[in-house]
Structures are given as C-alpha cells and as structure tokens.
Short mmCIF file of C-alpha atoms in Angstrom, two decimals:
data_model
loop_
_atom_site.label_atom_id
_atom_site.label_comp_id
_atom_site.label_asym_id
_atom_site.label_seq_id
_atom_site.Cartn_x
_atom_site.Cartn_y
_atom_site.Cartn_z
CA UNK A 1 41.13 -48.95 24.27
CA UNK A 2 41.87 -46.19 26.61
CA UNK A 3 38.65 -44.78 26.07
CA UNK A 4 39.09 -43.98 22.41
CA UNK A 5 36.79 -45.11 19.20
CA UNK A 6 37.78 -43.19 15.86
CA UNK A 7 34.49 -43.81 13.53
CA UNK A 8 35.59 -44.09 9.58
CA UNK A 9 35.37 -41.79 7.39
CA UNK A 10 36.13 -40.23 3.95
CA UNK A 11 35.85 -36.94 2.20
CA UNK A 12 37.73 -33.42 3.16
CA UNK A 13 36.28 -33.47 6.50
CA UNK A 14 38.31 -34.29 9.29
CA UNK A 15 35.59 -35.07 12.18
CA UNK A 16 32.90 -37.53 11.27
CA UNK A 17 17.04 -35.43 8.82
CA UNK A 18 16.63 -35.72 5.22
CA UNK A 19 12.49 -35.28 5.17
CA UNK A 20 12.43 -35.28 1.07
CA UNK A 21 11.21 -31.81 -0.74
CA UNK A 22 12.15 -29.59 -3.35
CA UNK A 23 16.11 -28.25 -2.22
CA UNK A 24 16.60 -24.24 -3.25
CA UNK A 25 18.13 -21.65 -1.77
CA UNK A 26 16.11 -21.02 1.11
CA UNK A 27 15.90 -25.00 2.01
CA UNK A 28 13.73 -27.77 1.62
CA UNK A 29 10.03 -27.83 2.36
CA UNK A 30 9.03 -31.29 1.30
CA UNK A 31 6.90 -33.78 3.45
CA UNK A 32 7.30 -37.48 1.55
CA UNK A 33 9.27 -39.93 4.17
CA UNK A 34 11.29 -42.72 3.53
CA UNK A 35 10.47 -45.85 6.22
CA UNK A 36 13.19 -48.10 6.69
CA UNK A 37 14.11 -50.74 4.25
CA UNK A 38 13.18 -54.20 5.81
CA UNK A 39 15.01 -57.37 5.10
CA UNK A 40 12.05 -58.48 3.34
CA UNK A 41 12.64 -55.23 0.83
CA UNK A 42 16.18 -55.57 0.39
CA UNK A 43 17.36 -55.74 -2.91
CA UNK A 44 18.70 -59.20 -4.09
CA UNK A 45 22.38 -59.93 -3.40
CA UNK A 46 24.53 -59.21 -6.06
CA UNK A 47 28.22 -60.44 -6.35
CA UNK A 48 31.01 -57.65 -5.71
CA UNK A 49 32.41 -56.26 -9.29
CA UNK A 50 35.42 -57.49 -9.98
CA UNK A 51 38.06 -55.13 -10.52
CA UNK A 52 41.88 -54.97 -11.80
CA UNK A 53 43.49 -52.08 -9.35
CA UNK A 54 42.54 -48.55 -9.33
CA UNK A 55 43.98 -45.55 -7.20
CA UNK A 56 40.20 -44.08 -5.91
CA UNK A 57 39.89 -44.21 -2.65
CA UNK A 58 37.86 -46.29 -1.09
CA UNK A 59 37.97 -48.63 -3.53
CA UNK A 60 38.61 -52.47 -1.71
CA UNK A 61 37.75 -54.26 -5.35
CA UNK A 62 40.01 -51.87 -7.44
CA UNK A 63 37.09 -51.18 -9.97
CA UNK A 64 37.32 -47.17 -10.02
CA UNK A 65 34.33 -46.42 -8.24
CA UNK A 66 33.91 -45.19 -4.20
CA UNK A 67 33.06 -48.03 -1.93
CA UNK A 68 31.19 -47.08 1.66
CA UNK A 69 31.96 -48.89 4.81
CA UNK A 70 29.41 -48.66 8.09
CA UNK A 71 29.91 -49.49 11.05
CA UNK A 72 27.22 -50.56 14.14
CA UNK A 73 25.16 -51.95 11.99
CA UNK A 74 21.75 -52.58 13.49
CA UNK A 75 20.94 -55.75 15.34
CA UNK A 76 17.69 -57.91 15.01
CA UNK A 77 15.04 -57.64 17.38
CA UNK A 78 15.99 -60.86 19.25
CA UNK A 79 19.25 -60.01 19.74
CA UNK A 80 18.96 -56.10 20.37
CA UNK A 81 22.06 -56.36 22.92
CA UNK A 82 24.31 -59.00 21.14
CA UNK A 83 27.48 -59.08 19.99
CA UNK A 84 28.98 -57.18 17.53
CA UNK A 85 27.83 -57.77 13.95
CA UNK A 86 30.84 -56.96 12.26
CA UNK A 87 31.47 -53.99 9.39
CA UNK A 88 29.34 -53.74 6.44
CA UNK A 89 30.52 -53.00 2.97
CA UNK A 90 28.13 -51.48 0.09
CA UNK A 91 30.17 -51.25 -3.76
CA UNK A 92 29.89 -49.58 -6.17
CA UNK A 93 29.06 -50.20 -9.40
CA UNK A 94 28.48 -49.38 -13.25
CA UNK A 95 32.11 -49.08 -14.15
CA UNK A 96 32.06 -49.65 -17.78
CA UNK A 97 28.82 -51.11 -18.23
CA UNK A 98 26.83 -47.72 -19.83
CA UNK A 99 24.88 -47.85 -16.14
CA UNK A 100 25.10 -45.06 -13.98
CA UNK A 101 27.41 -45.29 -11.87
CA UNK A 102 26.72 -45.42 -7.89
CA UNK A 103 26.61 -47.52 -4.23
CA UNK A 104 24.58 -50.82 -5.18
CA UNK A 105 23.10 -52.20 -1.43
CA UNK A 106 22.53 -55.87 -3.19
CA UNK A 107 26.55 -55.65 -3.86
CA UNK A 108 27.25 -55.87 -0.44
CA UNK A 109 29.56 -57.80 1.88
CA UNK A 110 29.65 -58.98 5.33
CA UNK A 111 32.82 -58.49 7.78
CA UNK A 112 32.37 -60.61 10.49
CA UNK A 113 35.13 -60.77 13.17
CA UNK A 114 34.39 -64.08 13.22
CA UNK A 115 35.43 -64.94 10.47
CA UNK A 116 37.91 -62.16 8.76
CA UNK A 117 39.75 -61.19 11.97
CA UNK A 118 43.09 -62.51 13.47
CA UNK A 119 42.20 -64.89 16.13
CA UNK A 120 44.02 -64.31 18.94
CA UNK A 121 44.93 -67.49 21.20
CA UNK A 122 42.44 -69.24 18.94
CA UNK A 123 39.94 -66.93 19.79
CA UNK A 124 37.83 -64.07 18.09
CA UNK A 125 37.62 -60.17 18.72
CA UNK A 126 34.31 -59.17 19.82
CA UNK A 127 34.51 -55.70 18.53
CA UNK A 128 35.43 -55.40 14.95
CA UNK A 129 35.18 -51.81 13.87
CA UNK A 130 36.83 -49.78 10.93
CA UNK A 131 39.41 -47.21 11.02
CA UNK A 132 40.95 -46.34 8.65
CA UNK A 133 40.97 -46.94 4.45
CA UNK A 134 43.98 -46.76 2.57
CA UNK A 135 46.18 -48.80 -0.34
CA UNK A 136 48.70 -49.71 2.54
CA UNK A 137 50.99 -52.53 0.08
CA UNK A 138 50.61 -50.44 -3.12
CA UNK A 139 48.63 -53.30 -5.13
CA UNK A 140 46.00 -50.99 -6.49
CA UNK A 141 43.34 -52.12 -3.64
CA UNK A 142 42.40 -50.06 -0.44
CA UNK A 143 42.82 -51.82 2.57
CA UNK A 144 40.96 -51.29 5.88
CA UNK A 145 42.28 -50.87 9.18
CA UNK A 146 40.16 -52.23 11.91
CA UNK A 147 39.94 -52.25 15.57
CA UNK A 148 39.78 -55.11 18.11
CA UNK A 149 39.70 -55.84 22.16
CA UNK A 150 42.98 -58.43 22.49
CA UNK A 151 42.89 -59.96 25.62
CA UNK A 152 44.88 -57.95 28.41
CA UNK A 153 45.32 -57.94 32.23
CA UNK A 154 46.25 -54.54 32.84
CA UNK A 155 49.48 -54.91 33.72
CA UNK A 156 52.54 -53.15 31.03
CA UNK A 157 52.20 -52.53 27.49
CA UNK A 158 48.61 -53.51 25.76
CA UNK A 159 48.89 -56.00 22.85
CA UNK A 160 48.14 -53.89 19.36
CA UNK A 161 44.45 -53.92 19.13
CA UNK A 162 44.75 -53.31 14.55
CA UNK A 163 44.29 -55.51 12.26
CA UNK A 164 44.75 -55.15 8.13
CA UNK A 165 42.24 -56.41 6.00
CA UNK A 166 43.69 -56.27 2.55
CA UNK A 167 41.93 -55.27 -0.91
CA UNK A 168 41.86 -57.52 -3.70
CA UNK A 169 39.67 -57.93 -7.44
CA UNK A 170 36.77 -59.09 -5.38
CA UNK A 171 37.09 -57.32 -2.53
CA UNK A 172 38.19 -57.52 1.77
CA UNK A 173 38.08 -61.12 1.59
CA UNK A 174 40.33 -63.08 3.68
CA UNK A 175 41.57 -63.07 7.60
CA UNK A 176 42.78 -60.06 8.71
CA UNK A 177 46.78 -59.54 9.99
CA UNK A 178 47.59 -57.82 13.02
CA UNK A 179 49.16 -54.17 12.74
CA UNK A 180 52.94 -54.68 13.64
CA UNK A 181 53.87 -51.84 15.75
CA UNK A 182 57.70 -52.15 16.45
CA UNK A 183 58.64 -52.07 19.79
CA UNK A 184 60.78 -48.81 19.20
CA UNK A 185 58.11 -47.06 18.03
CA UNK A 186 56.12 -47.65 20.47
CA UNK A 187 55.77 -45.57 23.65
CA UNK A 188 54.43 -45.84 27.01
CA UNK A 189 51.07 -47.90 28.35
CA UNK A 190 48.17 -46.32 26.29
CA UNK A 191 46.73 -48.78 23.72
CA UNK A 192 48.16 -48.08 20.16
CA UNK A 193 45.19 -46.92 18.33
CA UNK A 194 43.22 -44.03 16.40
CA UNK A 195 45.40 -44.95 12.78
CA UNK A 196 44.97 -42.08 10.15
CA UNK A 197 46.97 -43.07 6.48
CA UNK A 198 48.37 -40.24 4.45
CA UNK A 199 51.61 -40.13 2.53
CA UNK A 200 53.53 -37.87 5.26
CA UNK A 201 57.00 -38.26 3.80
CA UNK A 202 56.22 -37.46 0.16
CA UNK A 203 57.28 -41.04 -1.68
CA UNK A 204 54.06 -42.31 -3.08
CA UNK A 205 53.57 -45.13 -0.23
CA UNK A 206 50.47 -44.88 2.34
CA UNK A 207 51.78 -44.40 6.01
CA UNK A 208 50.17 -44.63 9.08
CA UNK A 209 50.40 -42.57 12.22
CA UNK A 210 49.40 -44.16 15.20
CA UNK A 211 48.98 -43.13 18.47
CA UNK A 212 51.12 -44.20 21.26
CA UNK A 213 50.74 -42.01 24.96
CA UNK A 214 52.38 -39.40 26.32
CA UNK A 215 51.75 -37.07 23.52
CA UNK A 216 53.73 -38.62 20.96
CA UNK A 217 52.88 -40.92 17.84
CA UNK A 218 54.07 -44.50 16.71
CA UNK A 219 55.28 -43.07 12.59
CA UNK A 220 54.65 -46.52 10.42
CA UNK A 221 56.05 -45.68 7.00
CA UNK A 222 54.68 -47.39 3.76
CA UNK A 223 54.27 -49.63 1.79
CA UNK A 224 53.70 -52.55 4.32
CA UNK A 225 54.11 -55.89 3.91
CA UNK A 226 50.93 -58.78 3.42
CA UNK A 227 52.13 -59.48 7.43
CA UNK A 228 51.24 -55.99 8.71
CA UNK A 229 54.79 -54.59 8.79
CA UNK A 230 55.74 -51.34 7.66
CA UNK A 231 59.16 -50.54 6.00
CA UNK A 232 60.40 -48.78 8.17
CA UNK A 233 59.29 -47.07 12.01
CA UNK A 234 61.44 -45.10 14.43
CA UNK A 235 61.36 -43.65 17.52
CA UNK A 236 57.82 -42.17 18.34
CA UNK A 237 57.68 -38.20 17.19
CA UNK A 238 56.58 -35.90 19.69
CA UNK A 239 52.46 -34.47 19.05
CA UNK A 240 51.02 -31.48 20.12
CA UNK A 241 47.84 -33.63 21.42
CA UNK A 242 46.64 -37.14 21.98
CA UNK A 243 43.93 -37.36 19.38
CA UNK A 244 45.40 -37.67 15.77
CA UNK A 245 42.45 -37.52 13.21
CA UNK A 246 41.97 -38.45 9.72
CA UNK A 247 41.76 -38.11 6.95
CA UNK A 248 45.14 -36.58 6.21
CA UNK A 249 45.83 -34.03 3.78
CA UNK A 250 48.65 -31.44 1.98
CA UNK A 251 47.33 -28.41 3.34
CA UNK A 252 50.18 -26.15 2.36
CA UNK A 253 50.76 -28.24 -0.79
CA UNK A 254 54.47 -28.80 -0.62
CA UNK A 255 53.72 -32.46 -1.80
CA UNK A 256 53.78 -34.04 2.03
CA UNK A 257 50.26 -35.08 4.11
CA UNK A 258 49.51 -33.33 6.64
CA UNK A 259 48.10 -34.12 9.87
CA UNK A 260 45.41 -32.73 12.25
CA UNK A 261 46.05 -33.77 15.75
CA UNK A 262 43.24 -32.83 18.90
CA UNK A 263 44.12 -32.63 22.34
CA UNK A 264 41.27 -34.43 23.47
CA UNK A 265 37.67 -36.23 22.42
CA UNK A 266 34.88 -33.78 22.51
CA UNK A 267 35.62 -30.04 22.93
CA UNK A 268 39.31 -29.25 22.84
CA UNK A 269 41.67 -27.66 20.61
CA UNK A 270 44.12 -28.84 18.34
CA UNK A 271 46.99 -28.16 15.76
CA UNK A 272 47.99 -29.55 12.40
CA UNK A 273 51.28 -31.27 12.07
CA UNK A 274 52.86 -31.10 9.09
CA UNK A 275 54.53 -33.87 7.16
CA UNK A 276 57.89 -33.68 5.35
CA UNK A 277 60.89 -36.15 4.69
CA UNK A 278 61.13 -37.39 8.00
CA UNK A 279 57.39 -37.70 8.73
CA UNK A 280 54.96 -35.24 10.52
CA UNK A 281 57.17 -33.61 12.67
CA UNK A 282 56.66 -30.04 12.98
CA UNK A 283 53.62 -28.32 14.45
CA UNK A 284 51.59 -25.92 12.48
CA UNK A 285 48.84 -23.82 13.00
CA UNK A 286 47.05 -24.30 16.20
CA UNK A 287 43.10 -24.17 16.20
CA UNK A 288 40.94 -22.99 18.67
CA UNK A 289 38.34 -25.58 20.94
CA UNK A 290 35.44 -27.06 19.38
CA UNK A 291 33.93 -30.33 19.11
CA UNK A 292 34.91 -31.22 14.93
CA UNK A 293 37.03 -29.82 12.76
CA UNK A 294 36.26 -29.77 9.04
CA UNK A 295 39.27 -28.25 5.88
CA UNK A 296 38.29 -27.67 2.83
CA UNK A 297 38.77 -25.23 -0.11
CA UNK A 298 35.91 -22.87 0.64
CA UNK A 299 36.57 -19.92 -1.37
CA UNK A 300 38.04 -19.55 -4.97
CA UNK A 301 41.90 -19.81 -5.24
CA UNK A 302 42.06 -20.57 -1.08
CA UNK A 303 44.78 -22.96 0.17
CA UNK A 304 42.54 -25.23 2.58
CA UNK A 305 40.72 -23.64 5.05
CA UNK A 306 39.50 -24.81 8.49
CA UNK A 307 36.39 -24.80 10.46
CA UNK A 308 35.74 -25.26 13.81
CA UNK A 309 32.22 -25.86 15.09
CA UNK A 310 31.16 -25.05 18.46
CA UNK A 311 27.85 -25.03 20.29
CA UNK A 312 28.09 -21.07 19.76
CA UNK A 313 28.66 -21.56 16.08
CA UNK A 314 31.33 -22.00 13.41
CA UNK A 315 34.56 -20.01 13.55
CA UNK A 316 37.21 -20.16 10.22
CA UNK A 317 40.74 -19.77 9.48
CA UNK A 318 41.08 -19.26 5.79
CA UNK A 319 44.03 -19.96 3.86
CA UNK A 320 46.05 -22.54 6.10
CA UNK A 321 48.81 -22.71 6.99
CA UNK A 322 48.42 -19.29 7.87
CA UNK A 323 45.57 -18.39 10.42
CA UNK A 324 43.24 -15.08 9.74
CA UNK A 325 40.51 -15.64 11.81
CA UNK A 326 36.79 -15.26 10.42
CA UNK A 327 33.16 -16.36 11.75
CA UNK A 328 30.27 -17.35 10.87
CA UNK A 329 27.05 -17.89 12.65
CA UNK A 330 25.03 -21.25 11.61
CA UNK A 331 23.65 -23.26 14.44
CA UNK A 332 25.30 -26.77 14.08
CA UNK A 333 28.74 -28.11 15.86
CA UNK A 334 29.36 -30.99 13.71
CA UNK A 335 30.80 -30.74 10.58
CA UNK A 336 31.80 -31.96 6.96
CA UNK A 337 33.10 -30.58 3.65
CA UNK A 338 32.72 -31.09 0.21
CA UNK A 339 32.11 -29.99 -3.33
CA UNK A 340 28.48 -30.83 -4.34
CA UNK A 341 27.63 -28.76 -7.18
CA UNK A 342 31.14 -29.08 -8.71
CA UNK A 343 32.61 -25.52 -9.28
CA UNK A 344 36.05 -26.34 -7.45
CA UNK A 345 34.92 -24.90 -4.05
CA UNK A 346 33.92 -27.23 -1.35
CA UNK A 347 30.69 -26.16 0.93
CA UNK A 348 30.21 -26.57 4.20
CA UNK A 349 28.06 -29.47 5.81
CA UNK A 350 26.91 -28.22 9.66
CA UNK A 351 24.90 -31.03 11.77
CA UNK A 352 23.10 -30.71 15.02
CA UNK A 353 19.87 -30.48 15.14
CA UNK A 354 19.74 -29.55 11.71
CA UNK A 355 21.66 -30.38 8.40
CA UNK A 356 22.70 -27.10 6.81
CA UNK A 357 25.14 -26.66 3.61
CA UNK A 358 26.83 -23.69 3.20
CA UNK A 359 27.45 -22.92 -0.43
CA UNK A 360 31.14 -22.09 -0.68
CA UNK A 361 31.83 -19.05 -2.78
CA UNK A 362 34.87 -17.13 -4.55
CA UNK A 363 34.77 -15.22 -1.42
CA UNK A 364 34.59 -17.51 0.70
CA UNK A 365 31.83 -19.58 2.74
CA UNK A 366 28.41 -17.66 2.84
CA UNK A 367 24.99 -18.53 4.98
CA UNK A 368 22.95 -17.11 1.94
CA UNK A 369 21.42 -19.59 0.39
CA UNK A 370 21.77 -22.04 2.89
CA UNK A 371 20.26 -25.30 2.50
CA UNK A 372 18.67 -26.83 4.98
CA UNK A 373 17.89 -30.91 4.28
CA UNK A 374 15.91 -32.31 6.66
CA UNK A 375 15.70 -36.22 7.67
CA UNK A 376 15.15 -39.22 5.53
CA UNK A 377 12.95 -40.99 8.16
CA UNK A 378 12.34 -40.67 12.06
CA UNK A 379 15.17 -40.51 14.72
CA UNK A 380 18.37 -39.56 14.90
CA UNK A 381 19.98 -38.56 11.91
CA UNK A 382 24.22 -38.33 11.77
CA UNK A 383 26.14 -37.66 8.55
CA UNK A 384 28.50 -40.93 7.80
CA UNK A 385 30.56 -39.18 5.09
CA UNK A 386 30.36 -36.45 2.27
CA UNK A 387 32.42 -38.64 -1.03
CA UNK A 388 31.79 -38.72 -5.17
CA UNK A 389 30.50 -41.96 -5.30
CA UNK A 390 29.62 -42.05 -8.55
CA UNK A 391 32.15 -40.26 -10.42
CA UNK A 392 30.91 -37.26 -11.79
CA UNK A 393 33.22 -34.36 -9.92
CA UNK A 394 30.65 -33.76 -7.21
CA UNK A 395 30.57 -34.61 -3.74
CA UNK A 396 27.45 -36.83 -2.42
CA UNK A 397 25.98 -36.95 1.13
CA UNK A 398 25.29 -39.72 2.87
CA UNK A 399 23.00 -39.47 6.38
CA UNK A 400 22.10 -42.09 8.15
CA UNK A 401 19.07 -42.04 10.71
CA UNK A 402 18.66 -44.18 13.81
CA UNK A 403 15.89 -45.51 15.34
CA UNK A 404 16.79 -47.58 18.38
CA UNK A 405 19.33 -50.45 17.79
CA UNK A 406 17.36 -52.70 15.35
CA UNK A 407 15.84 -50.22 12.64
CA UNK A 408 18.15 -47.52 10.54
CA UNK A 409 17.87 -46.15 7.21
CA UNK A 410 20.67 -44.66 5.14
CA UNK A 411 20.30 -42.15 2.35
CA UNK A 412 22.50 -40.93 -0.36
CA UNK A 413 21.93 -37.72 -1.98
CA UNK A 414 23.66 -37.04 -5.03
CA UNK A 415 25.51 -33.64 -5.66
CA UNK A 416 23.42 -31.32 -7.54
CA UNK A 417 25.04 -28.52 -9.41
CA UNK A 418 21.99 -26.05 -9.02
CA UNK A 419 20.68 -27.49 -5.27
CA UNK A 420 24.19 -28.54 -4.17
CA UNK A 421 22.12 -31.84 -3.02
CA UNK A 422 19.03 -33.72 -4.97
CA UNK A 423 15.98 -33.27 -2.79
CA UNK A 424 15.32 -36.68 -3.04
CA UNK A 425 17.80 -39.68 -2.45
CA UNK A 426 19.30 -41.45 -5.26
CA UNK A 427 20.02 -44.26 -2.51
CA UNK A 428 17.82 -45.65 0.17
CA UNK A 429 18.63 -49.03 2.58
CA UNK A 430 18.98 -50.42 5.72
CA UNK A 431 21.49 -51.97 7.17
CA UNK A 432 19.15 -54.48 8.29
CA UNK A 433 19.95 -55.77 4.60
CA UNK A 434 23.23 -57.63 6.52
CA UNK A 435 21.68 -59.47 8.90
CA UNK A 436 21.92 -63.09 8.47
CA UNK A 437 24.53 -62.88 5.56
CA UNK A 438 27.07 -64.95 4.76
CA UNK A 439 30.37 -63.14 3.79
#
C-alpha cells in the first residue's frame, strides 16, 4: 500500500519493559517477572457485554467502558510464518455490575479476514489490520476501519484497500463494507490509505481524512452510510505532507478537529492542519523532524502542547497553536501522552530503550521524578496505547513485549495518582489466548 502501515491507536498521543517493583519518584527497582500467558492459562471465554450505545471511545459494544484492539497477534509455533491471523479485540467490562471496572482477556473476540472482511471477487484479504476507531454512522457504537491488499496489476488507480466494520450491542460482528472513496475525491495513483476520524467541520458527525498522493487528502465527511459512503466528499484539499496521523484533536479549541499531518514515515517533520467549516484546510504550526509526535496538556491551564522525540532527545512547543520552543533532555524517541494520576495535566510517556513518564506539572513537563517502568517479561517491549480503561479519570498504560513471532505478553498498568502507574499490572495476557478461536 505504497509502503505505508498506520498501527491503531488511542489516547492524546499522536504516534504509536515493565520488570514489576515498587514505582516512586526515582523509578522502579523491582525484580518479580511476568512469563507469558499460555493458551493453557488463558482465562475462560466469556461472552462480549452487551451494551445499548454509548459515546466512549473505543467502545464497539456501546457499554461505556474502553475496548482495546491489537494487531499482529502472535502465531503458533507450527505456523510461525502463516497468514495473517486477523485483529484481536479484548472488552471491557463491569459496567453496572458493582465489579471494577477494566479490559477482561476471556471477553474477547476474533476478527478474522476470513470471515468479517469484504471478499473481493469471491476472495479474502490476506492482511486484515486496524486503522482507525470511530462512531462513523452515529448509532452509539465505534466502528473500526481496517486495511486490506485488493488485488491490483499496477497499472492506474489502486482499488480502495478500507473496509468498515460496524459496532453494534454485541460488538464488530458481521462482514465488513468497503470504504467508498468517490472518484472526485480521489487523486492521483498512490493507494488511498492511512484514515484518521475526527469531527473536522464542527457538526457532531465522525469524518475521515484519507490520504490520496501528491500531497493532498481524500476529505470524507460524516455520518456514513451502513454501505461505506460518506455524506458528502469533494475535491481532495491540498496537505502540507503525505503522512496524516491520528488521532485528531481541537488543539486551538474553536470546536473543529484538528489534524497532524508528517511529511514522511520515520524522521521528518510535519505541521498540523486545522479543521473548520469546510474541513482541514489551513496549515498551522509546523514542527520540527523527529520520529513521533505526541500533544497533550502538559502544564496547568496550557492549550495542547507538542512533543517531538528525536534520537537526541525531546524538544516542546507549548501552548499550540502558537510555537515557543522548549527542550528537554530524556533519552527515548518514541512517545505517548496521558493523564495517569488524574490532576488535569497529561505526562509524558518516552520509549526506547527505556519507558520513562514525565510527570506533567503546572509549569509544565519536568524530568524530576521521572519514572522509569521497566518490562513485564523478556524481549522487546513497545507501548500499544496510553487510554482510561476503566473509568476512573486516569489514563492506563498498556506495553506489550515480544518475544519472536509465537510468544507475547501484554500488560496493563493502571493510573496511579501517587506513582502515576501501579508497579504491578492490573492486567496480564497473551495474545496467544486467540489462537484457534472462533469469532
């Protein structure tokens, strides 16, 4: 898909270790580890909570509480190089039931392309990843986007590789519909892909930007219809780069999304674009080259801020839309944001190496007190997204470490008003636990 693969995910972050000890100010010191939850270990399957609409995000069954979608989930050990698996859902639940509240692995679900995507001359995708999460028709259920490989020769326009799996009371069930991307919309050869949602015209209906080549962007506005058309599209809006990246958000606050668009994958610069009546049309403040981008309100009474993470370290610009340039150095080029001990400033999450939080303050972002979390079990740990999942006002963390292509463990650690994080997860699995399901 001209070389592109946007990875899901959700918090105030735009991008996308834990060894378990006592979390203070000067960072964890624990040595308990966490091995890898086998099938054998998983938790019995539960059935998904039924819910009646809800406007969370995240939220496919409507029930009120954060759902978590993953993507490359591990394979088994007899088919290490196989096809793709297909998306895994975990749910949340608790809603009204007294419980505590919180991801549930034995409520979890299966997407398997083939059986929930679009066929396409009778046949199905082999890749079937997700997107983008958003209530695209308005029914009170989030939706995911997803991405395919349609057949194409290489010659003219590519077919639209998205596909709209739609949110109901018990979840994505169903086939997906393909994306309709209207021809005048559209623009150029590159394949239409990398959607971010956001409500960029300021009516109350999820749009989706697209994009399309030539730096410009296919402009879908919301709602859309249970056939994968948008209301309305025009001609494509002109972008100051060729990477637009989710999720969306009203920096300035004048009530219209805003969007942050890279000129490249990997280390380049980029520039939000803000939204207004006719859509995201005017550039904003540019940002200087690094490999992620993270906005967030990092100091008491800030607009959102930015940072930019770079091998060399993090630079900010506080207050957005206006730029006033700041540093800070913390090892770490990919980043996150979110509010874990729940004061109303969001911290900063810095991955490399390490995992490092920066406790946001009324001043702004500060390195003292930094937490340092180190992994939850041996290999290569990535943060998958920084969300309240269970509905208390503060942001949890969820890593996830590899170990080859057939073992993985994910770990949620619950927002902590005194640590920022709990030093030990609330949430361990595999995603192992899918293999073999039935969806």
């Amino acid at each position: 898909m001209g070389g592109r693969k946007a990875g899901i995910r959700a918090g105030a972050a735009i991008s996308c270790v834990l060894l378990l000890g006592g979390c203070g100010g000067a960072g964890n010191n624990g040595s308990a580890r966490h091995e890898p939850v086998t099938v054998a270990k998983a938790p019995a399957q539960l059935p998904v909570p039924r819910g009646k609409g809800s406007k969370s995000a995240d939220d496919f069954n409507g029930d009120g509480l954060r759902d978590l979608v993953l993507n490359d989930l591990v394979k088994s050990p007899d088919n290490a190089h196989g096809d793709d698996a297909g998306i895994g859902i975990v749910y949340g639940t608790g809603a009204g039931t007294g419980t505590t509240h919180g991801l549930a692995p034995g409520a979890r679900q299966l997407l398997n392309p083939a059986r929930q995507a679009a066929r396409t001359k009778g046949r199905s995708p082999a890749v079937f990843d997700a997107e983008a999460s958003c209530d695209l028709d308005r029914d009170g259920f989030t939706d995911l986007v997803v991405s395919t490989d349609p057949p194409y020769d290489g010659q003219g326009r590519p077919p639209v590789p998205l596909q709209i799996l739609f949110g109901s009371p018990a979840g994505l069930t169903g086939r997906a519909v393909r994306l309709v991307i209207p021809v005048a919309a559209r623009a150029g050869n590159d394949w239409p892909d990398q959607p971010v949602c956001g409500d960029f015209d300021g009516d109350g209906a999820e749009d989706l930007v697209v994009h399309a080549s030539d730096g410009r962007l296919s402009y879908l506005r919301g709602p859309f219809t249970r056939k994968g058309a948008p209301r309305a599209a025009g001609k494509p809006l002109p972008s100051p780069g060729t990477v637009p990246t989710g999720p969306a958000l009203d920096v300035n606050r004048d009530g219209y999304y805003d969007l942050l668009v890279r000129t490249a994958e990997g280390p380049a610069t980029s520039a939000l674009v803000l939204g207004g009546p006719a859509g995201p049309t005017r550039t904003g403040t540019a940002l200087p080259s690094g490999i992620d981008v993270a906005l967030g309100p990092f100091g008491r009474g800030h607009a959102l801020d930015a940072a930019v993470g770079s091998m060399d370290g993090t630079s900010l610009r506080y207050d957005l839309p206006t730029a006033v340039r700041d540093s800070i150095s913390t090892p770490g080029s990919v980043l996150d944001a979110g509010d874990f001990d729940g004061d109303g400033v969001s911290e900063l999450v810095s991955s490399g190496a390490e995992l490092r939080i920066l406790r946001g303050r009324t001043t702004g972002l500060s390195a003292t007190g930094m937490v340092t979390v180190p992994p939850p079990a041996r290999g290569t740990t990535r943060v998958l997204t920084v969300a309240d999942f269970t509905g208390d006002g503060r942001a949890d963390l969820v890593v996830r470490t590899y170990d080859g292509e057939t073992k993985d463990t994910v770990a949620v650690y619950a927002g902590s008003k005194e640590a920022l994080v709990t030093a030990k997860p609330t949430v361990t699995f595999s995603t192992s636990e899918f293999l073999g399901m039935n969806s």
